[in-house]
């Protein structure tokens, strides 16, 4: 995956601070060896900082994969907090569970295996922080439910809002991504930016992270 920030800058920033948990490096290496689309470490660090700054105690994540972003979030929470994470691929969910157990943070994580568009109707809010990193075509259809589940002042963070720059017409030529996903992210970004229930800022971190605060 292409990222927006030049590689030497990314490497300089990554070298400044140690990881908050040693198991993060193990999951990142596994994700990269398997070619899985896990968050950029800088985006993981942003999620961790947001959760800590907010004193988050109830967090929801859509798209667990093997638990990399889950681990960034879980390590920012106290052990009696609740992090619900949703993943439709049961083999990935099993791997995530194993990583969270190995990192000794499984106590605060509940995994829901299945289609998040259904699971979202089985959970009750309010959540302090929601991380959207599931199917890009589902970003917009899920938005109303996610806003409903957030507390006032809560944050919806969304990954891949820059889509390697492909949301900007002509920036990547020829485009490498599925055009339907690119169009879906563009439409989602436009909707987030205009939604009066939220204040949204789009950060060029990793593959682009939108941070939307519920008014
Ligand atoms: C980009 S990956 C998530 C990466 C993970 N957040 C991380 O950074 O470590 C997206 C994941 O969402 C899952 N997914 C996609 N659509 C979903 C849906 N409707 N319900 C639940 N999971 C879904 C995929 O199986 C995939 O594992």
PDB file of C-alpha atoms and ligand atoms in Angstrom:
ATOM      1  CA  UNK A   1       0.000   0.000   0.000  1.00  0.00           C
ATOM      2  CA  UNK A   2       1.202   3.507  -0.801  1.00  0.00           C
ATOM      3  CA  UNK A   3       1.117   6.060   1.988  1.00  0.00           C
ATOM      4  CA  UNK A   4       0.928   9.800   1.675  1.00  0.00           C
ATOM      5  CA  UNK A   5       3.868  10.783   3.890  1.00  0.00           C
ATOM      6  CA  UNK A   6       7.328  10.290   2.301  1.00  0.00           C
ATOM      7  CA  UNK A   7       9.064   7.141   3.625  1.00  0.00           C
ATOM      8  CA  UNK A   8      12.106   8.903   5.203  1.00  0.00           C
ATOM      9  CA  UNK A   9       9.745  11.103   7.239  1.00  0.00           C
ATOM     10  CA  UNK A  10       7.712   8.048   8.313  1.00  0.00           C
ATOM     11  CA  UNK A  11      10.913   6.254   9.359  1.00  0.00           C
ATOM     12  CA  UNK A  12      12.213   9.285  11.271  1.00  0.00           C
ATOM     13  CA  UNK A  13       8.934   9.632  13.191  1.00  0.00           C
ATOM     14  CA  UNK A  14       8.671   5.878  13.822  1.00  0.00           C
ATOM     15  CA  UNK A  15      12.180   5.887  15.303  1.00  0.00           C
ATOM     16  CA  UNK A  16      11.413   8.606  17.869  1.00  0.00           C
ATOM     17  CA  UNK A  17       9.302   6.728  20.374  1.00  0.00           C
ATOM     18  CA  UNK A  18       9.164   3.106  21.551  1.00  0.00           C
ATOM     19  CA  UNK A  19       5.963   1.125  20.959  1.00  0.00           C
ATOM     20  CA  UNK A  20       3.567   1.140  23.940  1.00  0.00           C
ATOM     21  CA  UNK A  21       3.475  -2.687  23.880  1.00  0.00           C
ATOM     22  CA  UNK A  22       6.076  -5.145  22.495  1.00  0.00           C
ATOM     23  CA  UNK A  23       3.429  -7.437  20.953  1.00  0.00           C
ATOM     24  CA  UNK A  24       2.506  -4.688  18.446  1.00  0.00           C
ATOM     25  CA  UNK A  25       5.697  -5.420  16.492  1.00  0.00           C
ATOM     26  CA  UNK A  26       4.838  -9.136  16.319  1.00  0.00           C
ATOM     27  CA  UNK A  27       1.342  -8.522  14.922  1.00  0.00           C
ATOM     28  CA  UNK A  28       2.632  -5.886  12.486  1.00  0.00           C
ATOM     29  CA  UNK A  29       5.238  -8.328  11.151  1.00  0.00           C
ATOM     30  CA  UNK A  30       2.616 -11.063  10.761  1.00  0.00           C
ATOM     31  CA  UNK A  31       0.204  -8.697   9.006  1.00  0.00           C
ATOM     32  CA  UNK A  32       2.855  -7.533   6.627  1.00  0.00           C
ATOM     33  CA  UNK A  33       4.109 -11.098   5.900  1.00  0.00           C
ATOM     34  CA  UNK A  34       0.541 -12.129   5.053  1.00  0.00           C
ATOM     35  CA  UNK A  35      -0.173  -8.991   3.005  1.00  0.00           C
ATOM     36  CA  UNK A  36      -3.069  -7.994   5.284  1.00  0.00           C
ATOM     37  CA  UNK A  37      -4.362  -4.408   5.133  1.00  0.00           C
ATOM     38  CA  UNK A  38      -3.667  -3.426   8.748  1.00  0.00           C
ATOM     39  CA  UNK A  39      -3.429   0.211   9.846  1.00  0.00           C
ATOM     40  CA  UNK A  40      -0.207   2.125   9.471  1.00  0.00           C
ATOM     41  CA  UNK A  41       1.638   2.258  12.851  1.00  0.00           C
ATOM     42  CA  UNK A  42       1.196   6.052  12.919  1.00  0.00           C
ATOM     43  CA  UNK A  43      -2.582   5.569  12.612  1.00  0.00           C
ATOM     44  CA  UNK A  44      -2.485   2.968  15.381  1.00  0.00           C
ATOM     45  CA  UNK A  45      -0.576   5.433  17.558  1.00  0.00           C
ATOM     46  CA  UNK A  46      -3.186   8.109  16.789  1.00  0.00           C
ATOM     47  CA  UNK A  47      -5.990   5.764  17.926  1.00  0.00           C
ATOM     48  CA  UNK A  48      -4.035   4.954  21.087  1.00  0.00           C
ATOM     49  CA  UNK A  49      -3.500   8.658  21.840  1.00  0.00           C
ATOM     50  CA  UNK A  50      -7.180   9.472  21.210  1.00  0.00           C
ATOM     51  CA  UNK A  51      -8.361   6.676  23.513  1.00  0.00           C
ATOM     52  CA  UNK A  52      -5.978   7.785  26.264  1.00  0.00           C
ATOM     53  CA  UNK A  53      -6.740  11.502  25.893  1.00  0.00           C
ATOM     54  CA  UNK A  54     -10.469  10.852  26.077  1.00  0.00           C
ATOM     55  CA  UNK A  55     -10.153   8.462  29.010  1.00  0.00           C
ATOM     56  CA  UNK A  56     -12.179   6.104  26.812  1.00  0.00           C
ATOM     57  CA  UNK A  57     -13.917   3.236  28.600  1.00  0.00           C
ATOM     58  CA  UNK A  58     -16.267   2.015  25.854  1.00  0.00           C
ATOM     59  CA  UNK A  59     -14.792   1.535  22.400  1.00  0.00           C
ATOM     60  CA  UNK A  60     -16.187  -0.081  19.248  1.00  0.00           C
ATOM     61  CA  UNK A  61     -14.119  -1.251  16.282  1.00  0.00           C
ATOM     62  CA  UNK A  62     -15.324  -2.462  12.898  1.00  0.00           C
ATOM     63  CA  UNK A  63     -12.792  -4.647  11.071  1.00  0.00           C
ATOM     64  CA  UNK A  64     -10.536  -6.535  13.501  1.00  0.00           C
ATOM     65  CA  UNK A  65      -8.497  -8.555  10.975  1.00  0.00           C
ATOM     66  CA  UNK A  66      -5.751 -10.167  13.122  1.00  0.00           C
ATOM     67  CA  UNK A  67      -6.050  -7.615  15.908  1.00  0.00           C
ATOM     68  CA  UNK A  68      -3.352  -5.033  15.169  1.00  0.00           C
ATOM     69  CA  UNK A  69      -5.478  -1.879  15.544  1.00  0.00           C
ATOM     70  CA  UNK A  70      -7.410  -3.701  18.309  1.00  0.00           C
ATOM     71  CA  UNK A  71      -4.136  -4.039  20.203  1.00  0.00           C
ATOM     72  CA  UNK A  72      -3.301  -0.338  19.738  1.00  0.00           C
ATOM     73  CA  UNK A  73      -6.720   0.486  21.210  1.00  0.00           C
ATOM     74  CA  UNK A  74      -6.812  -2.165  23.943  1.00  0.00           C
ATOM     75  CA  UNK A  75      -3.424  -1.138  25.332  1.00  0.00           C
ATOM     76  CA  UNK A  76      -4.760   2.402  25.829  1.00  0.00           C
ATOM     77  CA  UNK A  77      -7.665   1.200  28.008  1.00  0.00           C
ATOM     78  CA  UNK A  78      -7.935   0.213  31.658  1.00  0.00           C
ATOM     79  CA  UNK A  79      -8.563  -3.499  32.256  1.00  0.00           C
ATOM     80  CA  UNK A  80     -12.214  -2.915  33.241  1.00  0.00           C
ATOM     81  CA  UNK A  81     -13.000  -1.005  30.024  1.00  0.00           C
ATOM     82  CA  UNK A  82     -14.933  -2.553  27.118  1.00  0.00           C
ATOM     83  CA  UNK A  83     -13.676  -2.798  23.563  1.00  0.00           C
ATOM     84  CA  UNK A  84     -16.092  -4.514  21.186  1.00  0.00           C
ATOM     85  CA  UNK A  85     -14.500  -5.474  17.884  1.00  0.00           C
ATOM     86  CA  UNK A  86     -16.343  -6.871  14.859  1.00  0.00           C
ATOM     87  CA  UNK A  87     -14.899  -9.185  12.200  1.00  0.00           C
ATOM     88  CA  UNK A  88     -16.688 -11.338   9.650  1.00  0.00           C
ATOM     89  CA  UNK A  89     -13.744 -13.667   8.909  1.00  0.00           C
ATOM     90  CA  UNK A  90     -13.639 -16.241  11.706  1.00  0.00           C
ATOM     91  CA  UNK A  91     -10.079 -17.413  10.945  1.00  0.00           C
ATOM     92  CA  UNK A  92      -8.813 -13.827  11.292  1.00  0.00           C
ATOM     93  CA  UNK A  93     -10.860 -13.375  14.472  1.00  0.00           C
ATOM     94  CA  UNK A  94      -9.204 -16.503  15.955  1.00  0.00           C
ATOM     95  CA  UNK A  95      -5.764 -15.102  15.183  1.00  0.00           C
ATOM     96  CA  UNK A  96      -6.734 -11.761  16.732  1.00  0.00           C
ATOM     97  CA  UNK A  97      -7.944 -13.518  19.886  1.00  0.00           C
ATOM     98  CA  UNK A  98      -4.625 -15.350  20.187  1.00  0.00           C
ATOM     99  CA  UNK A  99      -2.678 -12.092  19.847  1.00  0.00           C
ATOM    100  CA  UNK A 100      -4.804 -10.261  22.412  1.00  0.00           C
ATOM    101  CA  UNK A 101      -4.356 -13.141  24.849  1.00  0.00           C
ATOM    102  CA  UNK A 102      -0.593 -13.233  24.276  1.00  0.00           C
ATOM    103  CA  UNK A 103      -0.466  -9.467  24.883  1.00  0.00           C
ATOM    104  CA  UNK A 104      -2.501  -9.900  28.117  1.00  0.00           C
ATOM    105  CA  UNK A 105      -5.283  -7.487  27.070  1.00  0.00           C
ATOM    106  CA  UNK A 106      -8.012 -10.006  26.123  1.00  0.00           C
ATOM    107  CA  UNK A 107      -9.839  -9.203  29.382  1.00  0.00           C
ATOM    108  CA  UNK A 108     -11.179  -5.915  27.991  1.00  0.00           C
ATOM    109  CA  UNK A 109     -12.033  -7.144  24.456  1.00  0.00           C
ATOM    110  CA  UNK A 110     -15.274  -8.718  23.237  1.00  0.00           C
ATOM    111  CA  UNK A 111     -15.166 -10.070  19.719  1.00  0.00           C
ATOM    112  CA  UNK A 112     -18.282 -10.300  17.570  1.00  0.00           C
ATOM    113  CA  UNK A 113     -17.760 -12.590  14.589  1.00  0.00           C
ATOM    114  CA  UNK A 114     -20.124 -11.940  11.694  1.00  0.00           C
ATOM    115  CA  UNK A 115     -21.290  -9.164   9.419  1.00  0.00           C
ATOM    116  CA  UNK A 116     -20.878  -5.862  11.280  1.00  0.00           C
ATOM    117  CA  UNK A 117     -23.885  -4.353   9.529  1.00  0.00           C
ATOM    118  CA  UNK A 118     -25.948  -6.881  11.525  1.00  0.00           C
ATOM    119  CA  UNK A 119     -23.835  -6.899  14.697  1.00  0.00           C
ATOM    120  CA  UNK A 120     -24.187  -3.106  14.952  1.00  0.00           C
ATOM    121  CA  UNK A 121     -27.861  -3.610  15.750  1.00  0.00           C
ATOM    122  CA  UNK A 122     -27.047  -6.024  18.595  1.00  0.00           C
ATOM    123  CA  UNK A 123     -24.877  -3.598  20.578  1.00  0.00           C
ATOM    124  CA  UNK A 124     -26.006  -0.734  22.776  1.00  0.00           C
ATOM    125  CA  UNK A 125     -24.254   2.612  23.064  1.00  0.00           C
ATOM    126  CA  UNK A 126     -23.050   4.965  24.116  1.00  0.00           C
ATOM    127  CA  UNK A 127     -19.434   4.525  22.973  1.00  0.00           C
ATOM    128  CA  UNK A 128     -16.668   7.043  23.649  1.00  0.00           C
ATOM    129  CA  UNK A 129     -14.687   6.080  20.569  1.00  0.00           C
ATOM    130  CA  UNK A 130     -15.560   4.157  17.406  1.00  0.00           C
ATOM    131  CA  UNK A 131     -12.986   3.012  14.860  1.00  0.00           C
ATOM    132  CA  UNK A 132     -14.322   2.246  11.379  1.00  0.00           C
ATOM    133  CA  UNK A 133     -11.953   0.078   9.305  1.00  0.00           C
ATOM    134  CA  UNK A 134     -14.270  -2.482   7.695  1.00  0.00           C
ATOM    135  CA  UNK A 135     -15.578  -2.776   4.150  1.00  0.00           C
ATOM    136  CA  UNK A 136     -15.156   0.577   2.383  1.00  0.00           C
ATOM    137  CA  UNK A 137     -18.480   0.213   0.549  1.00  0.00           C
ATOM    138  CA  UNK A 138     -20.166  -0.075   3.962  1.00  0.00           C
ATOM    139  CA  UNK A 139     -18.697   3.134   5.414  1.00  0.00           C
ATOM    140  CA  UNK A 140     -21.558   5.359   4.300  1.00  0.00           C
ATOM    141  CA  UNK A 141     -24.430   2.890   4.944  1.00  0.00           C
ATOM    142  CA  UNK A 142     -23.151   2.366   8.525  1.00  0.00           C
ATOM    143  CA  UNK A 143     -22.625   6.039   9.324  1.00  0.00           C
ATOM    144  CA  UNK A 144     -26.047   6.862  10.823  1.00  0.00           C
ATOM    145  CA  UNK A 145     -25.917   3.859  13.150  1.00  0.00           C
ATOM    146  CA  UNK A 146     -22.373   4.737  14.274  1.00  0.00           C
ATOM    147  CA  UNK A 147     -23.352   8.331  15.058  1.00  0.00           C
ATOM    148  CA  UNK A 148     -26.330   6.993  17.026  1.00  0.00           C
ATOM    149  CA  UNK A 149     -23.989   4.761  19.051  1.00  0.00           C
ATOM    150  CA  UNK A 150     -21.557   7.599  19.928  1.00  0.00           C
ATOM    151  CA  UNK A 151     -21.958   9.734  23.022  1.00  0.00           C
ATOM    152  CA  UNK A 152     -21.981  13.530  22.553  1.00  0.00           C
ATOM    153  CA  UNK A 153     -18.296  14.505  22.439  1.00  0.00           C
ATOM    154  CA  UNK A 154     -17.424  10.972  21.327  1.00  0.00           C
ATOM    155  CA  UNK A 155     -15.111  10.365  18.370  1.00  0.00           C
ATOM    156  CA  UNK A 156     -15.584   8.376  15.176  1.00  0.00           C
ATOM    157  CA  UNK A 157     -12.174   7.643  13.614  1.00  0.00           C
ATOM    158  CA  UNK A 158     -12.141   6.218  10.086  1.00  0.00           C
ATOM    159  CA  UNK A 159      -9.140   4.716   8.304  1.00  0.00           C
ATOM    160  CA  UNK A 160      -8.203   4.833   4.592  1.00  0.00           C
ATOM    161  CA  UNK A 161      -9.920   8.135   3.838  1.00  0.00           C
ATOM    162  CA  UNK A 162      -7.101   9.034   1.412  1.00  0.00           C
ATOM    163  CA  UNK A 163      -6.978   5.558  -0.190  1.00  0.00           C
ATOM    164  CA  UNK A 164      -3.305   5.932  -1.214  1.00  0.00           C
ATOM    165  CA  UNK A 165      -4.229   9.342  -2.656  1.00  0.00           C
ATOM    166  CA  UNK A 166      -6.702   7.833  -5.118  1.00  0.00           C
ATOM    167  CA  UNK A 167      -9.580   9.895  -3.706  1.00  0.00           C
ATOM    168  CA  UNK A 168      -7.909  12.814  -5.499  1.00  0.00           C
ATOM    169  CA  UNK A 169      -8.610  12.371  -9.226  1.00  0.00           C
ATOM    170  CA  UNK A 170      -5.373  12.026 -11.217  1.00  0.00           C
ATOM    171  CA  UNK A 171      -3.063  11.787  -8.166  1.00  0.00           C
ATOM    172  CA  UNK A 172      -2.344   8.103  -8.894  1.00  0.00           C
ATOM    173  CA  UNK A 173      -2.207   7.426 -12.617  1.00  0.00           C
ATOM    174  CA  UNK A 174      -3.275   4.811 -13.526  1.00  0.00           C
ATOM    175  CA  UNK A 175      -5.331   4.076 -10.400  1.00  0.00           C
ATOM    176  CA  UNK A 176      -4.641   0.700  -8.775  1.00  0.00           C
ATOM    177  CA  UNK A 177      -7.667   0.435  -6.496  1.00  0.00           C
ATOM    178  CA  UNK A 178     -11.147  -0.883  -7.164  1.00  0.00           C
ATOM    179  CA  UNK A 179     -12.932   2.209  -8.573  1.00  0.00           C
ATOM    180  CA  UNK A 180     -16.144   1.331  -6.696  1.00  0.00           C
ATOM    181  CA  UNK A 181     -14.279   1.477  -3.352  1.00  0.00           C
ATOM    182  CA  UNK A 182     -12.605   4.753  -4.339  1.00  0.00           C
ATOM    183  CA  UNK A 183     -15.989   6.251  -5.204  1.00  0.00           C
ATOM    184  CA  UNK A 184     -17.457   4.938  -1.927  1.00  0.00           C
ATOM    185  CA  UNK A 185     -14.704   6.561   0.149  1.00  0.00           C
ATOM    186  CA  UNK A 186     -15.034   9.843  -1.751  1.00  0.00           C
ATOM    187  CA  UNK A 187     -18.776   9.893  -1.113  1.00  0.00           C
ATOM    188  CA  UNK A 188     -18.227   9.004   2.559  1.00  0.00           C
ATOM    189  CA  UNK A 189     -15.658  11.780   3.029  1.00  0.00           C
ATOM    190  CA  UNK A 190     -17.987  14.353   1.476  1.00  0.00           C
ATOM    191  CA  UNK A 191     -20.817  13.213   3.724  1.00  0.00           C
ATOM    192  CA  UNK A 192     -18.660  13.229   6.887  1.00  0.00           C
ATOM    193  CA  UNK A 193     -17.385  16.716   6.109  1.00  0.00           C
ATOM    194  CA  UNK A 194     -20.921  18.098   5.743  1.00  0.00           C
ATOM    195  CA  UNK A 195     -22.721  16.161   8.465  1.00  0.00           C
ATOM    196  CA  UNK A 196     -23.994  18.705  10.969  1.00  0.00           C
ATOM    197  CA  UNK A 197     -24.014  16.146  13.792  1.00  0.00           C
ATOM    198  CA  UNK A 198     -20.210  15.977  13.585  1.00  0.00           C
ATOM    199  CA  UNK A 199     -17.128  18.141  13.417  1.00  0.00           C
ATOM    200  CA  UNK A 200     -14.661  16.288  11.191  1.00  0.00           C
ATOM    201  CA  UNK A 201     -10.983  16.809  10.468  1.00  0.00           C
ATOM    202  CA  UNK A 202      -9.133  14.703   7.872  1.00  0.00           C
ATOM    203  CA  UNK A 203      -5.555  13.880   8.823  1.00  0.00           C
ATOM    204  CA  UNK A 204      -2.902  12.781   6.304  1.00  0.00           C
ATOM    205  CA  UNK A 205      -1.608  10.108   8.707  1.00  0.00           C
ATOM    206  CA  UNK A 206      -0.910   6.633   7.299  1.00  0.00           C
ATOM    207  CA  UNK A 207      -3.552   6.086   4.619  1.00  0.00           C
ATOM    208  CA  UNK A 208      -5.575   9.063   5.904  1.00  0.00           C
ATOM    209  CA  UNK A 209      -7.618   9.062   9.117  1.00  0.00           C
ATOM    210  CA  UNK A 210     -10.803  11.099   9.571  1.00  0.00           C
ATOM    211  CA  UNK A 211     -11.444  12.165  13.151  1.00  0.00           C
ATOM    212  CA  UNK A 212     -15.095  13.155  13.620  1.00  0.00           C
ATOM    213  CA  UNK A 213     -16.350  14.492  16.952  1.00  0.00           C
ATOM    214  CA  UNK A 214     -20.059  14.182  17.702  1.00  0.00           C
ATOM    215  CA  UNK A 215     -21.507  17.558  18.664  1.00  0.00           C
TER     216      UNK A 215
HETATM  217  C1  LIG B   1      -8.636  -3.264   6.705  1.00  0.00           C
HETATM  218  S1  LIG B   1      -8.980  -4.752   7.529  1.00  0.00           S
HETATM  219  C2  LIG B   1      -8.941  -4.308   9.225  1.00  0.00           C
HETATM  220  C3  LIG B   1      -7.559  -4.083   9.739  1.00  0.00           C
HETATM  221  C4  LIG B   1      -7.514  -3.861  11.226  1.00  0.00           C
HETATM  222  N1  LIG B   1      -8.412  -2.782  11.625  1.00  0.00           N
HETATM  223  C5  LIG B   1      -6.109  -3.468  11.626  1.00  0.00           C
HETATM  224  O1  LIG B   1      -5.698  -2.361  11.316  1.00  0.00           O
HETATM  225  O2  LIG B   1      -5.412  -4.280  12.224  1.00  0.00           O
HETATM  226  C6  LIG B   1     -10.684  -4.895   7.268  1.00  0.00           C
HETATM  227  C7  LIG B   1     -11.300  -6.103   7.966  1.00  0.00           C
HETATM  228  O3  LIG B   1     -12.712  -5.875   8.004  1.00  0.00           O
HETATM  229  C8  LIG B   1     -13.348  -7.099   7.809  1.00  0.00           C
HETATM  230  N2  LIG B   1     -14.687  -6.782   7.300  1.00  0.00           N
HETATM  231  C9  LIG B   1     -15.015  -6.253   6.098  1.00  0.00           C
HETATM  232  N3  LIG B   1     -16.330  -6.080   6.012  1.00  0.00           N
HETATM  233  C10 LIG B   1     -16.864  -6.489   7.187  1.00  0.00           C
HETATM  234  C11 LIG B   1     -18.181  -6.568   7.698  1.00  0.00           C
HETATM  235  N4  LIG B   1     -19.236  -6.175   6.976  1.00  0.00           N
HETATM  236  N5  LIG B   1     -18.346  -7.045   8.943  1.00  0.00           N
HETATM  237  C12 LIG B   1     -17.300  -7.440   9.699  1.00  0.00           C
HETATM  238  N6  LIG B   1     -16.023  -7.398   9.257  1.00  0.00           N
HETATM  239  C13 LIG B   1     -15.811  -6.935   8.022  1.00  0.00           C
HETATM  240  C14 LIG B   1     -12.473  -7.842   6.820  1.00  0.00           C
HETATM  241  O4  LIG B   1     -12.679  -9.244   6.906  1.00  0.00           O
HETATM  242  C15 LIG B   1     -11.082  -7.407   7.244  1.00  0.00           C
HETATM  243  O5  LIG B   1     -10.480  -8.344   8.110  1.00  0.00           O
END
